[in-house]
XYZ file of C-alpha atoms in Angstrom:
730
model
C 40.733 22.760 10.804
C 44.188 23.151 11.979
C 46.184 21.043 14.520
C 44.396 22.797 17.189
C 41.231 21.718 16.165
C 38.977 20.960 19.111
C 38.584 16.783 19.649
C 35.152 15.737 18.802
C 32.581 15.016 21.268
C 32.572 11.099 21.415
C 36.475 11.564 22.031
C 36.161 14.107 24.679
C 34.309 11.683 26.663
C 37.640 9.719 27.770
C 38.782 10.688 31.288
C 42.091 12.053 31.242
C 44.994 9.715 31.923
C 46.581 12.013 34.341
C 43.251 11.946 36.380
C 44.047 11.363 40.278
C 40.280 10.327 40.539
C 39.494 6.727 40.744
C 38.016 6.143 37.332
C 35.432 3.591 38.366
C 33.709 6.401 40.386
C 33.832 8.829 37.698
C 29.896 10.249 37.625
C 28.214 9.507 34.188
C 28.206 12.900 32.188
C 25.214 13.831 29.802
C 25.261 16.215 26.867
C 23.379 18.902 28.688
C 23.031 22.363 27.373
C 25.193 25.328 26.403
C 23.163 27.640 28.206
C 23.551 29.436 30.777
C 27.187 29.529 31.601
C 28.361 28.294 34.889
C 27.347 25.456 37.155
C 23.240 25.365 37.270
C 21.614 23.440 39.570
C 18.578 21.367 38.280
C 15.761 18.797 39.563
C 18.288 15.975 38.631
C 22.018 17.232 39.023
C 23.955 19.996 37.845
C 24.692 21.299 34.226
C 28.101 22.949 33.778
C 28.825 25.297 30.663
C 32.286 26.976 29.796
C 33.275 29.220 27.023
C 36.663 28.592 25.385
C 37.722 29.166 22.002
C 41.086 28.049 22.363
C 40.756 24.509 24.130
C 41.019 21.340 22.463
C 39.272 19.627 25.438
C 37.741 20.848 28.611
C 37.901 18.479 32.135
C 35.624 19.150 34.805
C 37.335 18.318 38.321
C 35.093 17.501 41.190
C 36.113 17.452 44.706
C 35.348 16.722 48.538
C 33.976 19.242 50.803
C 37.674 19.739 51.927
C 38.624 20.914 48.547
C 41.789 19.075 48.741
C 40.810 15.725 47.272
C 39.832 15.375 43.564
C 36.987 12.828 43.805
C 36.276 12.791 39.900
C 37.721 14.090 36.378
C 35.370 14.457 33.533
C 35.877 15.520 30.309
C 32.965 17.583 29.297
C 31.014 15.876 26.371
C 30.099 18.613 24.033
C 31.017 21.918 22.584
C 28.601 24.064 20.983
C 29.866 27.412 19.514
C 32.816 27.494 21.571
C 30.642 26.494 24.654
C 31.811 23.127 26.398
C 29.015 21.791 28.207
C 27.952 18.784 30.138
C 25.210 17.351 32.693
C 26.301 15.393 35.692
C 23.195 13.460 37.214
C 23.089 13.417 40.940
C 25.248 16.303 41.878
C 23.810 19.167 44.342
C 24.438 22.446 45.478
C 27.545 22.377 47.883
C 29.815 20.746 45.270
C 33.324 21.952 44.747
C 34.860 22.299 41.410
C 37.208 23.604 38.910
C 38.520 23.036 35.215
C 41.501 22.010 33.488
C 41.836 23.749 29.996
C 43.593 21.570 27.321
C 45.289 23.508 24.653
C 48.500 24.937 23.405
C 50.576 26.762 25.955
C 52.074 29.424 23.363
C 52.180 32.838 24.893
C 54.160 34.101 22.071
C 50.737 33.515 19.909
C 48.402 34.551 23.061
C 47.170 31.335 24.016
C 48.369 30.198 27.671
C 46.525 26.668 28.033
C 47.760 24.486 31.133
C 45.813 21.654 32.027
C 48.291 21.037 35.110
C 46.370 24.323 36.700
C 43.125 23.781 37.801
C 40.827 26.868 36.805
C 38.104 29.212 38.404
C 34.557 29.269 36.415
C 34.427 32.734 35.162
C 30.880 32.244 36.469
C 31.160 30.373 39.739
C 28.674 31.903 41.924
C 30.755 30.919 45.332
C 34.334 30.465 45.410
C 35.799 28.268 48.982
C 38.564 30.455 50.375
C 39.585 33.819 50.840
C 42.536 34.177 47.888
C 46.054 35.385 48.351
C 48.745 35.666 45.968
C 51.381 32.407 46.083
C 53.414 30.383 43.829
C 50.887 27.989 42.947
C 48.809 30.518 41.174
C 51.275 30.868 37.900
C 51.211 28.525 34.944
C 55.039 29.327 34.077
C 57.919 28.331 35.476
C 58.894 31.164 38.365
C 62.773 31.684 38.127
C 62.949 30.569 34.608
C 65.306 32.821 32.291
C 62.651 32.373 29.763
C 60.258 33.274 32.110
C 56.381 33.158 31.088
C 57.430 31.377 27.822
C 58.382 27.942 30.214
C 55.563 25.994 30.956
C 54.996 24.999 34.600
C 54.207 21.049 34.845
C 53.603 21.146 38.350
C 49.895 20.052 39.142
C 48.130 22.494 41.711
C 44.727 20.690 41.893
C 45.292 19.749 45.922
C 46.018 23.115 46.739
C 44.374 25.875 44.288
C 40.903 27.442 45.126
C 38.032 25.473 44.046
C 34.368 26.916 42.885
C 31.039 26.105 44.829
C 27.640 25.099 42.870
C 25.338 27.352 44.738
C 21.460 27.006 45.520
C 19.785 29.815 43.680
C 17.020 29.767 46.018
C 16.238 32.448 48.564
C 13.325 33.564 51.129
C 13.558 37.550 50.101
C 10.475 37.881 52.249
C 8.734 40.215 49.957
C 11.709 42.506 49.581
C 11.307 45.747 48.055
C 13.639 48.107 46.363
C 14.042 51.521 48.020
C 13.975 53.048 44.407
C 14.998 56.545 45.517
C 14.684 58.934 42.527
C 18.540 60.397 41.552
C 17.673 64.051 42.977
C 16.846 62.686 46.278
C 19.631 60.458 46.499
C 22.452 60.749 48.847
C 25.202 58.164 48.712
C 27.572 57.280 51.045
C 30.891 55.398 49.858
C 31.775 52.521 52.536
C 33.769 49.618 52.635
C 32.346 46.277 54.038
C 35.349 45.496 56.578
C 36.087 49.149 57.162
C 32.615 50.223 58.923
C 32.419 47.498 61.676
C 36.009 45.951 62.051
C 36.122 48.099 65.363
C 32.793 48.141 66.235
C 32.739 46.341 69.668
C 29.301 46.299 70.301
C 29.082 43.414 67.483
C 29.904 39.892 67.770
C 33.756 39.208 66.623
C 32.270 36.532 64.201
C 30.290 39.366 62.164
C 32.669 42.137 62.173
C 34.020 43.255 59.057
C 31.228 41.442 57.418
C 28.219 41.969 55.118
C 26.132 40.968 58.270
C 28.309 43.921 59.699
C 26.870 46.264 57.738
C 23.232 44.678 58.062
C 23.331 45.016 61.873
C 21.139 47.190 63.943
C 24.053 49.023 65.218
C 25.538 50.233 61.668
C 21.868 50.847 60.263
C 21.460 52.917 62.872
C 24.110 54.949 62.076
C 23.038 55.188 58.228
C 19.775 56.350 59.261
C 21.111 58.982 61.748
C 23.224 60.180 59.101
C 20.087 60.519 56.756
C 22.046 58.932 53.762
C 19.824 57.142 51.154
C 22.240 54.794 49.335
C 25.196 52.574 50.506
C 27.979 52.621 48.298
C 30.188 49.343 48.688
C 33.724 48.989 47.563
C 34.085 46.067 45.823
C 32.328 43.052 46.793
C 32.847 40.589 44.239
C 35.482 37.721 44.630
C 38.952 39.019 44.508
C 42.964 37.913 44.616
C 45.595 39.508 46.986
C 48.564 40.271 44.898
C 51.505 38.037 45.856
C 53.878 41.139 46.113
C 51.657 42.627 48.623
C 51.485 39.094 50.451
C 54.866 38.782 50.768
C 55.290 42.531 52.442
C 52.455 41.589 55.036
C 49.908 43.332 53.388
C 46.592 42.748 51.768
C 44.352 44.276 48.964
C 42.233 45.938 51.135
C 39.976 47.907 48.609
C 39.479 44.850 46.423
C 40.103 46.191 43.060
C 41.436 42.775 41.830
C 38.408 40.732 40.923
C 38.521 36.755 40.081
C 35.115 36.188 40.300
C 32.267 38.510 38.949
C 29.596 36.363 40.419
C 30.926 35.254 43.853
C 30.580 37.549 46.733
C 34.036 38.225 48.597
C 34.384 35.351 51.009
C 36.172 37.129 53.346
C 33.236 39.551 53.830
C 30.603 36.530 54.429
C 29.878 35.321 57.932
C 30.238 31.879 58.247
C 31.193 31.425 54.663
C 27.974 31.582 53.524
C 27.758 33.351 50.475
C 23.617 34.211 51.271
C 25.092 36.689 53.963
C 25.302 39.223 51.069
C 21.675 38.985 50.088
C 20.624 38.759 53.744
C 22.688 42.551 54.210
C 20.850 43.736 51.246
C 17.470 42.553 52.523
C 18.235 44.412 56.049
C 19.090 47.423 54.094
C 16.343 47.625 51.679
C 14.117 47.016 55.081
C 15.547 50.190 56.137
C 14.934 52.117 53.566
C 18.619 51.889 52.027
C 19.796 51.203 48.629
C 22.702 49.209 47.785
C 25.106 50.503 45.206
C 28.352 48.225 44.318
C 31.802 49.392 43.126
C 32.363 46.786 39.992
C 35.687 45.947 38.100
C 35.152 44.975 34.911
C 37.970 46.737 33.347
C 40.607 44.228 34.474
C 41.138 41.294 36.040
C 43.718 39.935 38.798
C 45.607 38.060 36.566
C 48.130 41.080 36.089
C 50.318 41.252 33.144
C 51.702 38.601 31.136
C 53.885 37.550 34.070
C 51.031 37.617 36.404
C 49.080 34.462 37.939
C 46.924 32.002 36.178
C 43.747 31.475 37.736
C 40.642 31.979 35.352
C 40.268 33.556 32.203
C 44.086 33.484 31.083
C 44.026 29.987 31.266
C 40.619 29.492 29.538
C 40.697 31.513 26.721
C 43.405 34.493 27.006
C 42.625 36.019 23.836
C 39.238 36.035 24.228
C 38.763 38.081 27.405
C 41.964 40.181 27.292
C 42.957 43.155 25.008
C 46.561 41.997 23.791
C 49.351 43.822 22.289
C 50.384 43.500 18.582
C 52.876 40.724 19.349
C 50.198 38.642 21.430
C 52.669 37.894 24.066
C 51.845 41.032 26.292
C 48.629 42.803 27.064
C 47.302 45.963 26.372
C 47.266 48.393 30.043
C 44.693 50.997 29.902
C 43.960 50.142 33.791
C 47.278 50.485 35.627
C 46.915 46.781 36.572
C 48.840 44.624 33.742
C 45.491 43.712 31.702
C 42.546 44.774 30.217
C 39.334 43.453 29.826
C 38.138 43.058 26.183
C 34.712 43.947 26.671
C 34.259 44.632 22.846
C 34.818 40.850 22.234
C 31.169 39.161 22.046
C 32.424 36.374 25.140
C 33.567 39.178 27.742
C 30.488 41.325 26.905
C 28.242 38.493 27.600
C 30.301 37.902 30.733
C 30.073 41.268 32.057
C 26.106 42.045 31.057
C 25.335 38.540 32.390
C 27.030 39.502 35.703
C 25.595 42.510 36.286
C 21.820 41.294 35.458
C 22.857 38.702 38.179
C 23.666 41.063 40.699
C 20.133 43.088 40.009
C 18.138 40.215 39.343
C 19.147 37.428 41.732
C 20.735 39.890 44.684
C 18.950 42.652 44.351
C 21.303 45.533 44.093
C 20.207 49.041 43.422
C 22.938 50.121 41.104
C 26.638 50.048 40.062
C 29.630 52.713 40.094
C 31.868 51.257 37.376
C 35.791 51.681 38.038
C 37.408 52.854 35.324
C 34.880 53.011 33.106
C 35.928 54.256 29.933
C 38.240 50.747 29.665
C 34.980 48.736 29.419
C 33.592 51.309 26.925
C 35.908 51.140 24.374
C 35.373 49.802 21.233
C 37.244 47.090 18.855
C 39.834 49.370 17.880
C 40.643 50.610 21.675
C 39.089 53.895 21.434
C 36.393 55.361 23.814
C 33.178 55.060 21.827
C 29.407 56.273 22.638
C 28.348 53.275 20.370
C 30.757 50.672 21.952
C 29.252 47.407 22.430
C 29.236 47.623 26.239
C 27.371 50.989 26.096
C 25.222 49.983 23.620
C 24.223 46.837 25.352
C 23.490 48.624 28.487
C 21.280 51.258 26.548
C 19.122 48.332 25.565
C 18.862 46.322 28.249
C 15.226 46.338 30.130
C 17.198 45.291 33.585
C 19.675 47.479 33.629
C 17.491 50.674 32.592
C 15.803 50.144 36.050
C 18.713 50.634 38.294
C 21.477 53.420 38.945
C 24.302 53.312 36.935
C 27.310 55.552 37.725
C 30.654 55.995 35.866
C 34.089 56.499 36.703
C 35.002 58.440 33.813
C 38.809 57.824 33.441
C 41.292 55.211 32.998
C 44.812 55.361 32.214
C 44.666 54.824 28.484
C 44.906 57.352 25.361
C 41.705 59.250 25.360
C 40.917 57.853 29.045
C 39.530 61.122 30.649
C 35.862 60.995 29.654
C 34.223 63.290 32.209
C 31.079 64.049 30.324
C 31.554 61.758 28.074
C 29.365 59.174 28.791
C 25.941 59.099 27.264
C 22.030 59.263 28.477
C 21.143 57.472 31.556
C 24.679 57.434 33.125
C 26.022 59.550 36.054
C 29.597 60.253 36.508
C 31.936 60.956 39.451
C 32.572 64.375 38.721
C 36.281 64.537 38.909
C 36.072 68.213 38.063
C 33.542 69.130 40.986
C 36.221 67.614 43.784
C 39.131 69.613 41.800
C 37.242 73.150 41.748
C 35.956 72.895 45.057
C 39.261 72.340 46.617
C 40.886 74.867 44.760
C 38.467 77.310 45.969
C 38.289 76.521 49.380
C 42.271 76.307 49.618
C 42.437 79.806 48.308
C 43.747 79.262 44.840
C 43.769 82.472 42.325
C 41.228 82.283 39.629
C 39.066 79.137 40.924
C 35.776 81.263 41.192
C 34.081 80.744 37.831
C 34.633 77.127 37.675
C 33.400 76.812 41.404
C 30.113 78.746 40.410
C 29.807 75.890 37.577
C 30.072 73.346 39.797
C 27.933 74.515 42.526
C 25.299 74.573 39.713
C 25.756 71.457 38.605
C 28.028 71.405 35.802
C 25.834 72.278 33.091
C 29.011 72.998 30.714
C 30.158 69.398 31.324
C 26.846 67.689 31.206
C 24.227 69.930 29.164
C 25.751 69.131 25.534
C 24.680 65.210 26.112
C 21.233 66.544 27.081
C 21.508 65.160 30.309
C 20.541 66.686 33.967
C 22.157 67.872 37.043
C 21.983 64.342 38.426
C 24.467 63.190 35.579
C 27.112 64.992 37.930
C 27.766 63.075 41.163
C 29.617 65.327 43.242
C 32.424 64.675 45.449
C 35.083 65.928 47.778
C 36.888 62.886 48.997
C 36.367 59.319 48.310
C 38.198 56.399 48.977
C 40.945 56.943 46.545
C 42.929 59.843 48.056
C 42.661 61.561 51.343
C 39.803 61.626 53.936
C 38.056 64.932 54.590
C 40.309 65.300 58.007
C 43.461 64.589 55.991
C 42.556 67.324 53.373
C 42.637 69.915 55.776
C 45.587 68.474 57.725
C 48.291 67.538 55.012
C 50.247 69.191 52.218
C 51.520 66.081 51.379
C 50.924 62.526 50.792
C 52.508 60.082 53.775
C 52.485 56.835 52.172
C 55.323 55.049 53.845
C 53.246 52.193 55.242
C 52.556 51.263 51.829
C 56.314 50.018 51.336
C 56.615 51.958 48.020
C 59.032 54.325 49.545
C 56.023 57.253 49.606
C 56.311 56.863 45.823
C 52.508 55.529 45.206
C 49.364 57.783 45.513
C 48.469 61.328 43.691
C 51.302 63.882 44.674
C 48.935 66.711 43.281
C 45.922 66.476 45.837
C 44.944 70.329 46.008
C 44.786 69.952 49.864
C 45.874 72.849 52.115
C 46.996 72.126 55.990
C 45.770 74.846 57.189
C 49.532 75.917 58.390
C 50.954 72.834 60.036
C 51.703 69.178 58.455
C 49.845 66.799 60.307
C 48.148 66.214 63.827
C 48.675 69.647 66.058
C 46.834 71.030 69.475
C 47.433 74.809 68.461
C 44.032 75.708 68.575
C 43.608 78.177 65.869
C 44.813 75.873 63.414
C 42.091 73.190 64.838
C 39.436 75.392 64.443
C 40.140 76.493 60.913
C 40.521 72.841 59.846
C 37.066 72.233 61.715
C 35.567 75.244 59.784
C 37.305 74.045 56.676
C 35.684 70.865 56.918
C 32.356 72.412 57.129
C 32.863 74.064 54.445
C 33.670 71.058 52.081
C 30.372 69.571 53.429
C 27.948 72.475 53.147
C 29.266 73.074 49.626
C 28.675 69.601 48.692
C 25.099 69.386 50.363
C 23.799 72.731 48.825
C 25.395 71.893 45.193
C 23.013 70.569 42.286
C 23.834 67.258 41.447
C 24.070 64.347 43.460
C 26.308 64.326 46.650
C 28.644 61.500 48.160
C 29.944 61.500 51.273
C 32.871 59.341 51.996
C 32.368 57.038 54.859
C 34.188 58.317 58.111
C 34.227 62.034 57.059
C 31.107 62.677 59.641
C 33.515 61.165 62.473
C 36.512 62.917 61.200
C 38.075 59.614 60.510
C 42.058 60.230 59.874
C 44.500 57.580 57.453
C 47.303 59.824 59.091
C 48.188 61.559 55.734
C 47.854 58.239 53.734
C 46.006 58.859 50.593
C 46.339 55.538 48.821
C 45.469 53.208 51.770
C 44.669 50.519 49.028
C 47.029 47.796 51.126
C 45.904 48.660 54.565
C 43.352 46.272 55.914
C 43.875 47.544 59.698
C 43.265 50.629 62.015
C 44.539 53.234 58.951
C 41.686 52.365 57.017
C 38.600 51.366 59.827
C 36.204 53.682 61.417
C 36.936 54.200 64.899
C 34.073 54.004 66.760
C 35.504 55.489 70.172
C 32.915 57.929 72.143
C 34.816 60.779 71.159
C 34.540 59.660 67.756
C 30.385 58.735 67.345
C 29.927 62.264 69.394
C 31.917 64.380 66.771
C 29.877 67.753 66.184
C 30.452 66.984 62.390
C 27.961 64.059 62.813
C 25.312 66.564 63.657
C 26.641 68.894 61.270
C 25.835 66.452 58.174
C 22.768 65.331 59.597
C 21.426 69.049 59.316
C 22.763 69.589 56.156
C 20.899 66.333 54.536
C 17.760 67.595 56.347
C 18.141 71.174 54.663
C 18.777 69.719 51.379
C 15.636 67.855 51.947
C 13.631 70.880 52.960
C 14.922 73.209 50.225
C 13.964 71.202 46.490
C 15.257 74.458 44.985
C 18.755 72.953 45.663
C 18.549 69.308 44.570
C 16.224 70.407 41.576
C 16.961 67.823 38.436
C 16.987 70.689 36.078
C 19.429 73.643 35.010
C 19.904 76.914 36.446
C 19.415 79.760 33.476
C 20.248 82.874 35.364
C 18.168 84.790 32.944
C 15.373 87.210 34.082
C 11.724 86.741 33.721
C 9.151 89.307 33.267
C 8.844 90.187 36.848
C 12.503 90.520 37.180
C 13.448 87.731 39.016
C 16.172 85.217 38.158
C 16.632 81.181 39.088
C 19.964 82.029 40.227
C 21.855 85.196 40.410
C 25.501 85.940 41.616
C 26.630 88.907 43.509
C 29.893 90.341 44.718
C 30.621 91.050 48.321
C 28.856 94.313 47.803
C 25.588 93.001 47.070
C 26.052 93.753 43.383
C 26.148 91.380 40.359
C 29.242 89.829 39.241
C 30.702 91.788 36.257
C 32.819 89.971 33.815
C 36.050 91.185 34.774
C 35.089 89.839 38.982
C 34.488 86.665 37.528
C 37.845 86.808 35.396
C 39.948 88.219 38.578
C 42.177 86.052 39.911
C 42.007 87.857 43.359
C 38.448 87.335 43.743
C 37.759 84.889 46.550
C 34.400 85.800 47.973
C 31.371 85.398 45.899
C 27.374 85.003 46.793
C 24.508 83.483 44.957
C 20.658 83.618 45.485
C 18.462 80.933 44.548
C 15.350 81.800 43.963
C 12.435 79.568 45.504
C 9.849 80.377 43.149
C 11.820 78.161 40.672
C 11.224 74.715 41.614
C 9.576 72.488 38.657
C 6.917 70.222 39.694
C 5.888 71.579 42.798
C 5.132 74.465 45.354
C 7.683 77.052 45.645
C 10.166 76.712 48.716
C 12.284 79.048 50.425
C 14.758 81.192 48.303
C 18.368 80.598 49.580
C 21.038 83.123 49.836
C 24.771 81.485 49.808
C 27.735 83.254 51.037
C 31.199 82.116 50.101
C 34.359 83.474 51.819
C 37.747 81.844 51.076
C 39.920 84.735 51.626
C 41.857 85.275 54.868
C 39.902 88.137 56.092
C 36.542 88.519 57.453
C 34.390 90.414 54.787
C 30.968 92.135 55.695
C 28.483 90.982 52.688
C 25.898 93.631 51.611
C 22.960 91.613 51.034
C 21.632 91.555 47.452
C 18.665 94.113 47.223
C 15.844 92.459 44.732
C 12.365 91.460 44.214
C 13.415 88.075 45.910
C 15.098 89.502 49.194
C 12.751 91.687 50.957
C 12.451 91.258 54.920
C 14.567 88.937 57.071
C 16.881 86.035 56.428
C 17.181 83.195 58.196
C 20.694 81.743 59.132
C 20.835 78.048 58.623
C 24.536 77.566 58.341
C 27.397 79.590 59.013
C 30.610 77.402 59.203
C 32.337 79.550 61.836
C 29.519 79.393 64.062
C 28.055 75.972 65.465
C 25.194 77.716 67.062
C 23.756 78.489 63.672
C 22.238 75.284 62.789
C 19.841 76.020 65.199
C 18.298 78.768 62.737
C 17.297 81.100 65.574
C 19.384 83.782 64.263
C 17.968 86.609 61.797
C 19.340 89.203 59.429
C 17.404 91.916 57.873
C 17.888 92.148 54.220
C 19.048 95.489 54.629
C 21.853 94.897 56.848
C 25.525 93.900 56.525
C 26.426 90.013 57.017
C 29.703 89.534 58.805
C 31.279 86.272 57.313
C 34.475 85.090 58.844
C 37.727 84.447 56.793
C 37.462 80.989 55.320
C 33.891 80.205 55.837
C 30.241 80.273 54.165
C 26.817 80.672 55.001
C 23.537 79.462 53.865
C 20.550 81.872 54.676
C 16.946 81.208 53.806
C 13.309 83.191 53.525
C 9.948 82.268 52.170
C 9.262 83.215 48.538
C 8.030 86.501 47.929
C 5.608 87.542 45.565
C 5.541 84.571 42.862
C 3.117 82.063 44.103
C 3.110 79.887 41.369
C 5.328 77.030 40.879
C 6.976 76.495 37.452
C-alpha cells in the first residue's frame, strides 16, 4: 500500500483530536455492516455506511436538534470494500449527522478531501434545511491566487447543512398505483411551487408544497383537465447557486441536486419529508400517476471551483468524470461537472436511488434530465450497452414504471432523439420543432409534420419501438409557454440578470404580427387560434401527449424562455377568475375526451398507409383538392395545406371506432377543402373541432362528404364519422 493507505480498523476507533465534542460523551460504535449504504434505523440503533475509495479515515459527526452543536465525533471503525461503516447503539430517527472525510487534499490528482468541511451523506433520506449557496460551502480558500489548490482550514461544522436519520415506516393505507397504460397517458408537467403559490383558497403554510399539490383544489383542477400523470420538475434536495443568491435570485427549477434520496425541504409542509409520500397517496387515490424529473447527470457541486458539499469531498474521482489532467472535470451537461455513472459506486448510487423512489416513495416513473450523459460508457461515448442502460434493462423494479429520457446533452454525440433502447420513451424534440415550424408557416415543413403526427416511425421504428416511445410536446418548462410561443418572436430574459444572453434564441415562434401584449383584436384572435392549433395537433398525434402546466390557462412568463431562476409570479400560476374561466381550459378537456373516445388516435402501433383488399388504408394523406398527395406536393416548400384520413376500422384489439378526418391550413388564406371520396368517407361528417370556431366543440355541425369545407387561415379541423362497411377490428 502507498502512504495514502487506509488506517486499520482499530486505529480508526480513536476520536479525532480536533473534535469539538466531549470525548467522554462519545457513544459506543460497533462494527456494523457495509450494506445498505446510508443511515439505516434498526431496533437497537442506527447503522451508518459510506463509500469512499480515497479516504484514510471517516468520522461520523452527530449534532443536536438545532444542528448547530456537535455532540459527538466517531471514527467509523471498519472498512469493507471501500465502504466505511459502523453501528451506533441507542440512536433513533431524527438524529442529525454529517461526515468528515480524512485523506489527501490534492486537486491536481483529482482528490479533494478536507476534514474541516462537514459533508452530506449521498444516501441521506432527509436534509435539515433549504440550501443556499454561501462561502462556507467551499473547501478551498476563496480569493486565493492559487484558487482551488489552496485548501481552506476553516471549520464549517456549526453552520453546514446536516442529514437527518429517517424512520422508513409510513402508513400507505393500501395505496394502489394507477398503472395507466402508456397509450392512454396524458402527461402534465408542473412545478411543485408554481402550481399553488398563488392559490388563495389554500392555507399559506401549504402553498408551494407537496401538500399543496395534494390539496382538493389542485387535484380538482387536474381532474377537470382529464390528465392522467403529473410530471413534477425535480423534487430531490438541491442547492441554490451562490451566484444566484448574490443577485437576489434562486434556482427555481431545481436542476442542481445535492441529495438523490431526500425530498427538497422547501417543498415539505412543516419540514416533514413524509409530505411527499402523503402527496403521492392523495394523487393515487384520485387516479393520478406521479412522475418525477430526476437529475443523475450532474450535481450542485459545479466545476473545480464549485462548492464541496458531499460527493466531491467524499470520493471525487469515483463520482465524477475527470479531465485528463485530473484537476478539471468533464462537462457534458453545461453545469461544470458530469457524474460518472459508468463507475460502479456511482451506478450503485443511481440505481439505489431509483429503486428507493419506486419502492419507498411509490412514484410511477421518471423523466431523466440530459439522459445521454448518464448513458455514456467508461470512454465517455453514448452506448446502448452502457452500464446504466444495461442495469436498468435487467432491473425488475424499474421494469414496472415509466422511463422517459430527455435524449440530449451538450457533450459529443449528445443528441440522441431516437437513440434509446426498448423500454424507454423519449421527449421528442423533433416533434416540437416540426409542429412549431408548420404552424408558423415555415416552407417545406409538411412532410416532417406528417411524420410527427403519425408517431415518428422514422425515429423510433428502427429500434423496434412503438409510437408510445414518442412523448409529444410543443412546450415544456424549458422555453416559451404556449401563450408566449404565439406572442413573442424573441426571448425577453432581462430579469435573469444575464443581459438576455441566456436561453435559446431560435425558438421557432411567431408573435402573430406584434411583439408582446397587445389589445389589437385581430392579433389576439389569431393568437388564440394558434394556441388551439398547437393543442389540437398535440392531442390528435400518435404517441403520448405532454401538456405544460398552465398552458391550459394561457400562463405567460412575459417572454422569458429560461425562467429557471424566477421563483416569483413570472413562473407561478395565476388563479384569478379570468384565468380559471379561460376558454382554453374547456378546449383542452374536450381534446382529452376526444382522444379518449377515439382509439384510432392513440393506438400504439404504426400507421402503414398501405391499401388492403377493400381499398382502405389505416391512414391516407390528401391535398386541398381531395386527391392523394403526390411526391411533388410533399416536396413543395409552398404547400401549407394538407388533410389526413385515419380509418377507424384499423384499431387493434377492439371494435372499430369512428374514422377521423384532419384538415390543416397553415397558410395566410382561407381555403376550401374538397373532402376525400373513399370507401371510408361516405355520408355526413361531424365537425368535432374547428380551431377558428369555438362553437365547434358542441359537435352539432354536420358536413356532407360531397360538400366543400371552408377552413379559415391558420386553422385546423377534426371531423369524425362512423366506420362504413368493414365490421371487424384488426
